[in-house]
mmCIF file of C-alpha atoms in Angstrom:
data_model
loop_
_atom_site.group_PDB
_atom_site.id
_atom_site.type_symbol
_atom_site.label_atom_id
_atom_site.label_comp_id
_atom_site.label_asym_id
_atom_site.label_seq_id
_atom_site.Cartn_x
_atom_site.Cartn_y
_atom_site.Cartn_z
ATOM 1 C CA HIS J 17 6.585 -61.151 -0.177
ATOM 2 C CA VAL J 18 10.053 -60.121 -1.500
ATOM 3 C CA MET J 19 9.045 -60.514 -5.049
ATOM 4 C CA ARG J 20 5.628 -58.159 -4.624
ATOM 5 C CA LEU J 21 7.624 -55.771 -2.584
ATOM 6 C CA PHE J 22 10.188 -55.319 -5.394
ATOM 7 C CA LEU J 23 7.398 -55.204 -7.911
ATOM 8 C CA THR J 24 5.391 -52.411 -6.270
ATOM 9 C CA GLN J 25 8.927 -49.983 -6.258
ATOM 10 C CA TYR J 26 9.437 -50.893 -9.864
ATOM 11 C CA HIS J 27 6.006 -49.665 -10.213
ATOM 12 C CA ASN J 28 5.881 -46.390 -8.204
ATOM 13 C CA SER J 29 9.195 -46.034 -10.308
ATOM 14 C CA ASN J 30 7.777 -46.576 -13.808
ATOM 15 C CA THR J 31 4.711 -44.092 -12.497
ATOM 16 C CA ALA J 32 6.995 -41.307 -11.344
ATOM 17 C CA LYS J 33 8.840 -41.774 -14.788
ATOM 18 C CA SER J 34 5.676 -41.306 -16.512
ATOM 19 C CA HIS J 35 4.840 -38.334 -14.484
ATOM 20 C CA CYS J 36 7.948 -36.531 -15.379
ATOM 21 C CA ASN J 37 8.392 -34.677 -18.411
ATOM 22 C CA LYS J 38 11.965 -36.063 -20.147
ATOM 23 C CA GLU J 39 13.326 -32.272 -19.970
ATOM 24 C CA CYS J 40 13.141 -32.580 -16.539
ATOM 25 C CA SER J 41 14.374 -34.163 -13.466
ATOM 26 C CA CYS J 42 11.716 -35.808 -10.970
ATOM 27 C CA ASN J 43 12.324 -36.535 -7.358
ATOM 28 C CA SER J 44 9.177 -38.566 -6.177
ATOM 29 C CA ASN J 45 10.294 -38.493 -2.528
ATOM 30 C CA THR J 46 10.697 -34.955 -1.985
ATOM 31 C CA LYS J 47 7.991 -33.924 -4.898
ATOM 32 C CA VAL J 48 10.405 -31.796 -6.685
ATOM 33 C CA VAL J 49 10.413 -31.000 -10.480
ATOM 34 C CA ASP J 50 13.862 -29.444 -11.891
ATOM 35 C CA CYS J 51 13.693 -27.671 -15.387
ATOM 36 C CA ARG J 52 16.070 -25.544 -14.913
ATOM 37 C CA GLY J 53 18.226 -24.106 -17.799
ATOM 38 C CA ARG J 54 16.781 -26.577 -20.668
ATOM 39 C CA GLY J 55 16.162 -24.310 -22.719
ATOM 40 C CA LEU J 56 12.004 -24.591 -22.708
ATOM 41 C CA TYR J 57 9.889 -22.580 -24.584
ATOM 42 C CA ASP J 58 6.699 -23.453 -22.058
ATOM 43 C CA ILE J 59 5.511 -24.995 -19.440
ATOM 44 C CA PRO J 60 6.409 -28.729 -19.539
ATOM 45 C CA ARG J 61 3.447 -31.675 -19.073
ATOM 46 C CA ARG J 62 3.043 -34.745 -17.726
ATOM 47 C CA LEU J 63 3.959 -33.625 -14.470
ATOM 48 C CA HIS J 64 3.108 -35.769 -11.253
ATOM 49 C CA PRO J 65 0.309 -33.784 -9.623
ATOM 50 C CA ASP J 66 1.568 -34.316 -5.988
ATOM 51 C CA THR J 67 4.739 -32.015 -7.239
ATOM 52 C CA GLN J 68 4.807 -29.575 -4.503
ATOM 53 C CA GLU J 69 8.156 -27.560 -6.000
ATOM 54 C CA LEU J 70 9.038 -26.599 -9.626
ATOM 55 C CA TYR J 71 12.058 -24.508 -10.795
ATOM 56 C CA LEU J 72 11.547 -23.464 -14.260
ATOM 57 C CA GLN J 73 14.431 -20.406 -13.969
ATOM 58 C CA ASP J 74 16.742 -19.693 -16.874
ATOM 59 C CA ASN J 75 14.629 -20.763 -19.808
ATOM 60 C CA ARG J 76 13.089 -19.300 -22.720
ATOM 61 C CA ILE J 77 9.216 -19.232 -21.209
ATOM 62 C CA ARG J 78 7.671 -16.017 -23.043
ATOM 63 C CA GLY J 79 4.134 -16.103 -21.324
ATOM 64 C CA LEU J 80 1.739 -17.666 -19.084
ATOM 65 C CA GLY J 81 -1.484 -19.111 -20.844
ATOM 66 C CA SER J 82 -4.347 -19.852 -19.040
ATOM 67 C CA MET J 83 -4.467 -22.599 -16.045
ATOM 68 C CA ALA J 84 -0.747 -23.347 -16.700
ATOM 69 C CA PHE J 85 -0.405 -25.437 -14.284
ATOM 70 C CA ARG J 86 -3.651 -27.363 -13.466
ATOM 71 C CA GLU J 87 -1.968 -30.088 -13.414
ATOM 72 C CA ILE J 88 0.287 -29.684 -10.166
ATOM 73 C CA PRO J 89 -2.904 -27.933 -7.739
ATOM 74 C CA LEU J 90 -0.808 -28.725 -5.032
ATOM 75 C CA VAL J 91 2.512 -26.391 -5.633
ATOM 76 C CA ARG J 92 3.980 -24.886 -2.825
ATOM 77 C CA ILE J 93 7.243 -23.306 -4.706
ATOM 78 C CA LEU J 94 7.109 -22.050 -7.886
ATOM 79 C CA ASP J 95 10.149 -20.542 -9.855
ATOM 80 C CA LEU J 96 9.980 -18.684 -13.036
ATOM 81 C CA SER J 97 13.143 -16.425 -12.641
ATOM 82 C CA ASN J 98 15.375 -15.392 -15.718
ATOM 83 C CA ASN J 99 12.728 -16.085 -18.342
ATOM 84 C CA SER J 100 11.446 -13.941 -21.498
ATOM 85 C CA ILE J 101 7.716 -13.672 -20.171
ATOM 86 C CA THR J 102 5.794 -10.393 -21.034
ATOM 87 C CA SER J 103 2.394 -11.897 -20.706
ATOM 88 C CA ILE J 104 0.503 -13.755 -18.218
ATOM 89 C CA SER J 105 -2.962 -15.118 -18.164
ATOM 90 C CA PRO J 106 -5.600 -13.627 -15.513
ATOM 91 C CA THR J 107 -6.107 -17.404 -14.654
ATOM 92 C CA ALA J 108 -2.731 -18.553 -15.395
ATOM 93 C CA LEU J 109 -2.611 -19.603 -11.432
ATOM 94 C CA LEU J 110 -6.076 -20.610 -10.932
ATOM 95 C CA GLY J 111 -6.301 -23.445 -8.825
ATOM 96 C CA LEU J 112 -2.655 -23.295 -7.003
ATOM 97 C CA ARG J 113 -4.470 -22.330 -3.699
ATOM 98 C CA THR J 114 -1.988 -23.858 -1.283
ATOM 99 C CA LEU J 115 1.352 -21.618 -3.202
ATOM 100 C CA GLN J 116 3.533 -20.153 -0.964
ATOM 101 C CA ARG J 117 6.589 -18.648 -2.814
ATOM 102 C CA LEU J 118 6.351 -17.120 -6.327
ATOM 103 C CA SER J 119 9.331 -16.300 -8.353
ATOM 104 C CA LEU J 120 8.923 -14.175 -11.576
ATOM 105 C CA ALA J 121 12.013 -12.096 -11.193
ATOM 106 C CA ASP J 122 14.166 -10.933 -14.251
ATOM 107 C CA ASN J 123 11.432 -11.089 -16.596
ATOM 108 C CA SER J 124 9.756 -8.466 -18.867
ATOM 109 C CA LEU J 125 6.532 -7.819 -17.580
ATOM 110 C CA ARG J 126 4.722 -4.714 -18.252
ATOM 111 C CA GLU J 127 1.709 -4.855 -15.746
ATOM 112 C CA LEU J 128 -0.119 -7.776 -13.753
ATOM 113 C CA ASP J 129 -3.773 -7.990 -14.241
ATOM 114 C CA LYS J 130 -5.786 -7.598 -11.117
ATOM 115 C CA ARG J 131 -7.010 -11.051 -11.084
ATOM 116 C CA LEU J 132 -3.942 -12.834 -10.977
ATOM 117 C CA LEU J 133 -3.734 -13.776 -7.288
ATOM 118 C CA GLY J 134 -6.726 -13.712 -6.580
ATOM 119 C CA PRO J 135 -7.993 -17.301 -5.300
ATOM 120 C CA ILE J 136 -4.329 -17.443 -3.771
ATOM 121 C CA ARG J 137 -4.263 -16.710 0.281
ATOM 122 C CA SER J 138 -1.246 -18.511 1.216
ATOM 123 C CA LEU J 139 1.349 -16.472 -0.575
ATOM 124 C CA SER J 140 4.012 -15.892 1.856
ATOM 125 C CA HIS J 141 6.995 -15.070 -0.890
ATOM 126 C CA LEU J 142 6.638 -12.644 -3.982
ATOM 127 C CA ASP J 143 9.639 -11.715 -6.018
ATOM 128 C CA LEU J 144 8.830 -9.074 -8.904
ATOM 129 C CA SER J 145 11.959 -7.970 -9.223
ATOM 130 C CA HIS J 146 13.936 -7.214 -12.531
ATOM 131 C CA ASN J 147 11.224 -6.367 -14.393
ATOM 132 C CA SER J 148 9.574 -3.182 -16.317
ATOM 133 C CA LEU J 149 6.078 -3.070 -14.131
ATOM 134 C CA TRP J 150 4.646 0.538 -13.908
ATOM 135 C CA GLY J 151 2.580 -0.618 -10.834
ATOM 136 C CA LEU J 152 0.706 -2.729 -9.241
ATOM 137 C CA PRO J 153 -3.365 -2.696 -8.641
ATOM 138 C CA GLY J 154 -4.449 -1.447 -5.218
ATOM 139 C CA VAL J 155 -7.150 -4.175 -5.279
ATOM 140 C CA MET J 156 -4.259 -7.223 -5.966
ATOM 141 C CA GLY J 157 -3.266 -6.365 -1.709
ATOM 142 C CA ASP J 158 -6.464 -8.681 -1.397
ATOM 143 C CA SER J 159 -4.538 -11.718 -1.866
ATOM 144 C CA LEU J 160 -1.437 -10.490 -0.230
ATOM 145 C CA GLN J 161 -2.717 -10.145 3.025
ATOM 146 C CA ASN J 162 0.222 -12.700 4.081
ATOM 147 C CA LEU J 163 3.098 -11.608 2.494
ATOM 148 C CA SER J 164 6.091 -11.616 4.292
ATOM 149 C CA HIS J 165 8.527 -10.508 1.568
ATOM 150 C CA LEU J 166 7.777 -8.194 -1.945
ATOM 151 C CA GLY J 167 10.171 -7.509 -4.242
ATOM 152 C CA LEU J 168 9.451 -4.858 -6.676
ATOM 153 C CA ALA J 169 13.246 -3.716 -6.874
ATOM 154 C CA HIS J 170 14.577 -2.343 -10.590
ATOM 155 C CA ASN J 171 11.135 -1.839 -12.413
ATOM 156 C CA ARG J 172 10.144 1.645 -13.696
ATOM 157 C CA LEU J 173 7.575 2.060 -10.397
ATOM 158 C CA THR J 174 7.671 6.370 -10.431
ATOM 159 C CA ARG J 175 4.427 5.696 -7.543
ATOM 160 C CA LEU J 176 3.207 2.971 -5.168
ATOM 161 C CA ASP J 177 -0.431 3.041 -4.056
ATOM 162 C CA ARG J 178 -0.404 2.744 -0.487
ATOM 163 C CA SER J 179 -3.850 0.492 -0.366
ATOM 164 C CA LEU J 180 -1.670 -2.045 -1.899
ATOM 165 C CA LEU J 181 0.843 -1.483 0.806
ATOM 166 C CA GLU J 182 -1.814 -1.022 3.741
ATOM 167 C CA ALA J 183 -3.130 -4.332 3.197
ATOM 168 C CA LEU J 184 0.703 -6.031 3.575
ATOM 169 C CA THR J 185 -0.278 -6.142 7.436
ATOM 170 C CA HIS J 186 2.454 -9.346 7.790
ATOM 171 C CA LEU J 187 5.250 -7.965 5.442
ATOM 172 C CA ASP J 188 8.632 -8.110 6.919
ATOM 173 C CA SER J 189 10.992 -7.379 4.194
ATOM 174 C CA LEU J 190 10.817 -4.748 0.821
ATOM 175 C CA THR J 191 12.795 -3.968 -1.457
ATOM 176 C CA LEU J 192 11.944 -0.837 -3.844
ATOM 177 C CA ARG J 193 15.655 -0.062 -4.979
ATOM 178 C CA GLY J 194 15.788 0.596 -8.764
ATOM 179 C CA ASN J 195 13.141 2.071 -9.534
ATOM 180 C CA PRO J 196 12.743 5.994 -10.958
ATOM 181 C CA TRP J 197 10.485 7.237 -8.125
ATOM 182 C CA ARG J 198 9.074 10.760 -8.327
ATOM 183 C CA CYS J 199 9.459 12.157 -5.399
ATOM 184 C CA ASP J 200 6.013 14.720 -5.830
ATOM 185 C CA CYS J 201 3.171 15.134 -3.954
ATOM 186 C CA GLN J 202 1.614 11.722 -4.641
ATOM 187 C CA LEU J 203 4.560 10.094 -3.061
ATOM 188 C CA ILE J 204 3.742 11.684 0.654
ATOM 189 C CA GLY J 205 1.398 8.739 0.994
ATOM 190 C CA LEU J 206 4.409 6.177 -0.062
ATOM 191 C CA LYS J 207 6.317 8.502 2.649
ATOM 192 C CA LEU J 208 4.238 8.826 5.348
ATOM 193 C CA TRP J 209 3.528 4.662 5.298
ATOM 194 C CA LEU J 210 7.053 4.050 5.326
ATOM 195 C CA GLU J 211 7.802 5.483 8.378
ATOM 196 C CA THR J 212 5.084 3.703 10.082
ATOM 197 C CA TYR J 213 6.293 0.459 8.920
ATOM 198 C CA LEU J 214 9.671 1.168 9.888
ATOM 199 C CA PHE J 215 8.705 2.040 13.414
ATOM 200 C CA LYS J 216 6.490 -1.471 13.346
ATOM 201 C CA GLY J 217 9.976 -3.185 12.934
ATOM 202 C CA GLY J 218 9.734 -3.741 8.648
ATOM 203 C CA VAL J 219 12.585 -3.987 6.569
ATOM 204 C CA VAL J 220 13.197 -1.559 3.503
ATOM 205 C CA ASP J 221 16.226 -1.151 1.294
ATOM 206 C CA GLU J 222 15.796 2.328 -0.086
ATOM 207 C CA VAL J 223 13.672 4.537 -2.121
ATOM 208 C CA LEU J 224 15.760 6.939 -3.909
ATOM 209 C CA CYS J 225 14.204 9.710 -6.138
ATOM 210 C CA SER J 226 14.735 10.712 -9.888
ATOM 211 C CA GLN J 227 12.588 13.075 -10.431
ATOM 212 C CA PRO J 228 12.310 15.951 -9.824
ATOM 213 C CA GLU J 229 16.171 17.014 -10.393
ATOM 214 C CA ASP J 230 16.659 19.596 -7.175
ATOM 215 C CA MET J 231 15.770 15.854 -5.807
ATOM 216 C CA ARG J 232 17.460 13.395 -7.818
ATOM 217 C CA GLU J 233 19.377 10.538 -5.860
ATOM 218 C CA ARG J 234 18.294 11.727 -2.382
ATOM 219 C CA ASP J 235 16.501 9.159 -0.203
ATOM 220 C CA LEU J 236 12.784 9.636 0.178
ATOM 221 C CA GLN J 237 12.824 8.545 3.992
ATOM 222 C CA LYS J 238 15.210 11.761 4.685
ATOM 223 C CA ILE J 239 13.971 14.291 2.796
ATOM 224 C CA PRO J 240 12.005 16.609 5.574
ATOM 225 C CA TYR J 241 8.685 17.804 5.181
ATOM 226 C CA GLN J 242 8.915 21.292 4.891
ATOM 227 C CA LEU J 243 10.547 20.088 1.349
ATOM 228 C CA PHE J 244 6.759 19.430 0.553
ATOM 229 C CA HIS J 245 5.243 22.592 1.474
ATOM 230 C CA ALA J 246 4.244 23.759 -1.519
ATOM 231 C CA CYS J 247 2.162 20.513 -1.764
ATOM 232 C CA MET J 248 0.279 21.284 1.461
ATOM 233 C CA THR J 249 -0.375 25.132 0.416
ATOM 234 C CA THR J 250 -1.162 25.135 -2.720
ATOM 235 C CA SER J 251 -1.799 21.790 -4.291
ATOM 236 C CA TYR J 252 -5.002 19.171 -3.400
ATOM 237 C CA HIS J 253 -2.332 16.052 -3.995
ATOM 238 C CA TYR J 254 -1.674 16.534 -0.025
ATOM 239 C CA LEU J 255 -5.015 16.377 0.961
ATOM 240 C CA PHE J 256 -5.559 13.216 -1.632
ATOM 241 C CA ALA J 257 -2.022 11.267 -0.314
ATOM 242 C CA ASN J 258 -4.598 8.950 1.250
ATOM 243 C CA ILE J 259 -7.062 8.629 -1.031
ATOM 244 C CA HIS J 260 -7.117 5.158 -2.829
ATOM 245 C CA HIS J 261 -6.194 5.153 -6.687
ATOM 246 C CA LEU J 262 -8.439 3.098 -9.168
ATOM 247 C CA GLU J 263 -6.333 0.420 -10.778
ATOM 248 C CA SER J 264 -5.578 1.277 -14.772
ATOM 249 C CA GLU J 265 -8.232 -1.646 -15.679
ATOM 250 C CA ARG J 266 -11.124 0.632 -15.153
ATOM 251 C CA LEU J 267 -10.311 2.766 -17.403
ATOM 252 C CA MET J 268 -10.878 0.040 -19.808
ATOM 253 C CA ARG J 269 -13.948 -1.021 -18.391
ATOM 254 C CA GLY J 270 -16.360 -1.593 -21.569
ATOM 255 C CA ALA J 271 -13.876 -1.777 -23.900
ATOM 256 C CA GLY J 272 -13.095 -5.343 -23.308
ATOM 257 C CA GLY J 273 -9.708 -4.943 -21.661
ATOM 258 C CA MET J 274 -6.188 -3.935 -22.832
ATOM 259 C CA THR J 275 -5.037 -5.816 -26.308
ATOM 260 C CA GLU J 276 -1.789 -7.047 -26.065
ATOM 261 C CA CYS J 277 -0.094 -5.437 -28.878
ATOM 262 C CA GLU J 278 -0.990 -1.892 -26.914
ATOM 263 C CA THR J 279 2.508 -0.904 -24.910
ATOM 264 C CA LYS J 280 1.474 2.153 -23.049
ATOM 265 C CA GLN J 281 -0.052 1.873 -19.776
ATOM 266 C CA ARG J 282 -3.185 4.202 -18.771
ATOM 267 C CA GLN J 283 -2.433 6.371 -16.197
ATOM 268 C CA ARG J 284 -4.398 5.630 -12.859
ATOM 269 C CA PRO J 285 -7.189 8.554 -12.340
ATOM 270 C CA VAL J 286 -7.856 9.561 -8.700
ATOM 271 C CA ASN J 287 -10.784 7.565 -6.911
ATOM 272 C CA LEU J 288 -13.583 10.909 -7.166
ATOM 273 C CA ARG J 289 -15.618 9.450 -4.441
ATOM 274 C CA HIS J 290 -12.862 9.177 -2.035
ATOM 275 C CA ALA J 291 -11.647 12.655 -3.038
ATOM 276 C CA ILE J 292 -15.868 14.062 -2.775
ATOM 277 C CA ALA J 293 -15.500 11.978 0.527
ATOM 278 C CA THR J 294 -12.664 13.733 2.045
ATOM 279 C CA VAL J 295 -13.514 17.086 0.904
ATOM 280 C CA ILE J 296 -17.223 16.894 2.137
ATOM 281 C CA ILE J 297 -15.229 15.530 5.610
ATOM 282 C CA THR J 298 -12.958 18.495 5.902
ATOM 283 C CA GLY J 299 -15.705 21.087 5.381
ATOM 284 C CA VAL J 300 -17.830 19.775 8.173
ATOM 285 C CA VAL J 301 -14.877 19.507 10.608
ATOM 286 C CA CYS J 302 -13.828 22.914 9.382
ATOM 287 C CA GLY J 303 -17.702 24.345 9.846
ATOM 288 C CA ILE J 304 -17.244 22.818 13.331
ATOM 289 C CA VAL J 305 -14.371 24.717 14.247
ATOM 290 C CA CYS J 306 -16.161 27.873 12.773
ATOM 291 C CA LEU J 307 -19.036 27.460 14.665
ATOM 292 C CA MET J 308 -17.258 26.763 17.959
ATOM 293 C CA MET J 309 -15.109 29.613 17.127
ATOM 294 C CA LEU J 310 -18.414 31.768 16.494
ATOM 295 C CA ALA J 311 -19.753 30.287 19.954
ATOM 296 C CA ALA J 312 -16.860 31.563 21.740
ATOM 297 C CA ALA J 313 -16.351 34.961 20.297
ATOM 298 C CA VAL J 314 -20.601 35.242 21.209
ATOM 299 C CA TYR J 315 -19.973 33.948 24.819
ATOM 300 C CA GLY J 316 -17.005 36.705 25.341
ATOM 301 C CA CYS J 317 -19.139 39.567 23.916
ATOM 302 C CA ALA J 318 -21.678 38.272 26.177
ATOM 303 C CA TYR J 319 -18.897 38.009 29.321
ATOM 304 C CA ALA J 320 -17.605 41.533 28.719
ATOM 305 C CA ALA J 321 -21.111 43.341 28.171
ATOM 306 C CA ILE J 322 -22.538 41.384 31.819
ATOM 307 C CA MET J 323 -19.033 42.659 33.259
ATOM 308 C CA ALA J 324 -19.273 45.835 32.290
ATOM 309 C CA LYS J 325 -22.843 46.718 33.361
ATOM 310 C CA TYR J 326 -21.820 45.274 36.751
ATOM 311 C CA GLN J 327 -18.876 47.491 37.264
ATOM 312 C CA ARG J 328 -21.297 50.228 36.130
ATOM 313 C CA GLU J 329 -23.612 49.480 38.792
ATOM 314 C CA LEU J 330 -20.729 48.563 41.328
ATOM 315 C CA LYS J 331 -19.138 51.911 40.829
ATOM 316 C CA LYS J 332 -22.828 53.771 41.230
ATOM 317 C CA ASN J 333 -23.329 51.882 44.534
ATOM 318 C CA GLU J 334 -19.918 53.177 45.782
ATOM 319 C CA GLU J 335 -20.221 56.968 44.689
ATOM 320 C CA LEU J 336 -23.663 56.740 46.187
ATOM 321 C CA ALA J 337 -22.383 55.213 49.771
ATOM 322 C CA ALA J 338 -20.134 58.295 49.239
ATOM 323 C CA ALA J 339 -22.470 60.902 49.112
ATOM 324 C CA GLN J 340 -24.766 59.195 51.932
ATOM 325 C CA GLY J 341 -21.714 59.051 54.144
ATOM 326 C CA ALA J 342 -21.109 62.638 53.554
ATOM 327 C CA ASP J 343 -24.112 63.707 54.607
ATOM 328 C CA HIS J 344 -23.848 61.492 57.777
ATOM 329 C CA ALA J 345 -20.528 63.669 58.618
ATOM 330 C CA THR J 346 -22.227 67.105 58.010
ATOM 331 C CA ALA J 347 -24.884 66.215 60.262
ATOM 332 C CA ASP J 348 -22.842 65.101 63.305
ATOM 333 C CA GLU J 349 -20.417 67.607 62.467
ATOM 334 C CA LYS J 350 -23.560 70.625 63.116
ATOM 335 C CA GLU J 351 -25.335 68.518 66.213
ATOM 336 C CA PRO J 352 -22.068 69.213 68.746
ATOM 337 C CA LEU J 353 -22.349 72.968 67.691
ATOM 338 C CA GLU J 354 -26.166 73.134 68.205
ATOM 339 C CA ASN J 355 -25.334 71.707 71.603
ATOM 340 C CA ALA J 356 -22.911 74.080 72.546
ATOM 341 C CA ILE J 357 -24.738 77.277 71.540
ATOM 342 C CA ALA J 358 -27.408 75.665 73.882
#
């Protein structure tokens, strides 16, 4: 029995070692694989399929290919921070349905594909800080509904799609500092969302304006709405502050997507269908208000006319009654005089 137990442990130990890359250290009990600071250029292979935590920070990984983690479908924590990642395949995380924490901080990412987090619904912690991201696709919010922390600090964000933020119903903390925020009319949506988010108990660091020059280094949350007065009166941007933007990939529809050598990210267009719908609804509301005002005016005129007619008739009746009273008084005066003569 003792020999059998020894052989079983020896077999399990050899099995664990056979599923552990020589560049990493593996713990079969905690199911943790530590590959930090090993100078790796690629994702290590021959990892145990039961791995739940994989640490790959402080390496030289430059990209993530399709199904890069197919050997470890049960991984819950994946740390890829402080590498040189510039590109991630849209299907790189395919199969990781139990992933809870993902860190891509301190890399060189310029954009994320909207399909990257598509099949993942359990993600609670996402750190994208210290990259070169220009924005995040609004539709990515569908995969982030259970997110409690989102790190976007120190990127190149000038604005943020409010549709993405509104999908983060369980968000507890958000980092936005260190971005070149452009505090113009298109950022009113973020200002409105932040007020609601903070009122519900959310935590956010700060949104310091970088442009325009007269708002430089000012905190968006402390800028009074009066400074956005021009947006409200002379620009359609205020009307469209709550309109969802289409992600930049729609510009590439039919063109097969953005090539790897293309460096400039295309600007997001405004969702014209939502914009037209908003204008139509606004027009209908204004029309109803005008009709109500017209009805009130007609009613007021009719009421005034009726009251004027009533006053004229009342005055006429008073004059007639006064005349009749005078006639009766004259008759009463003549009657005693005639009696006296008689």
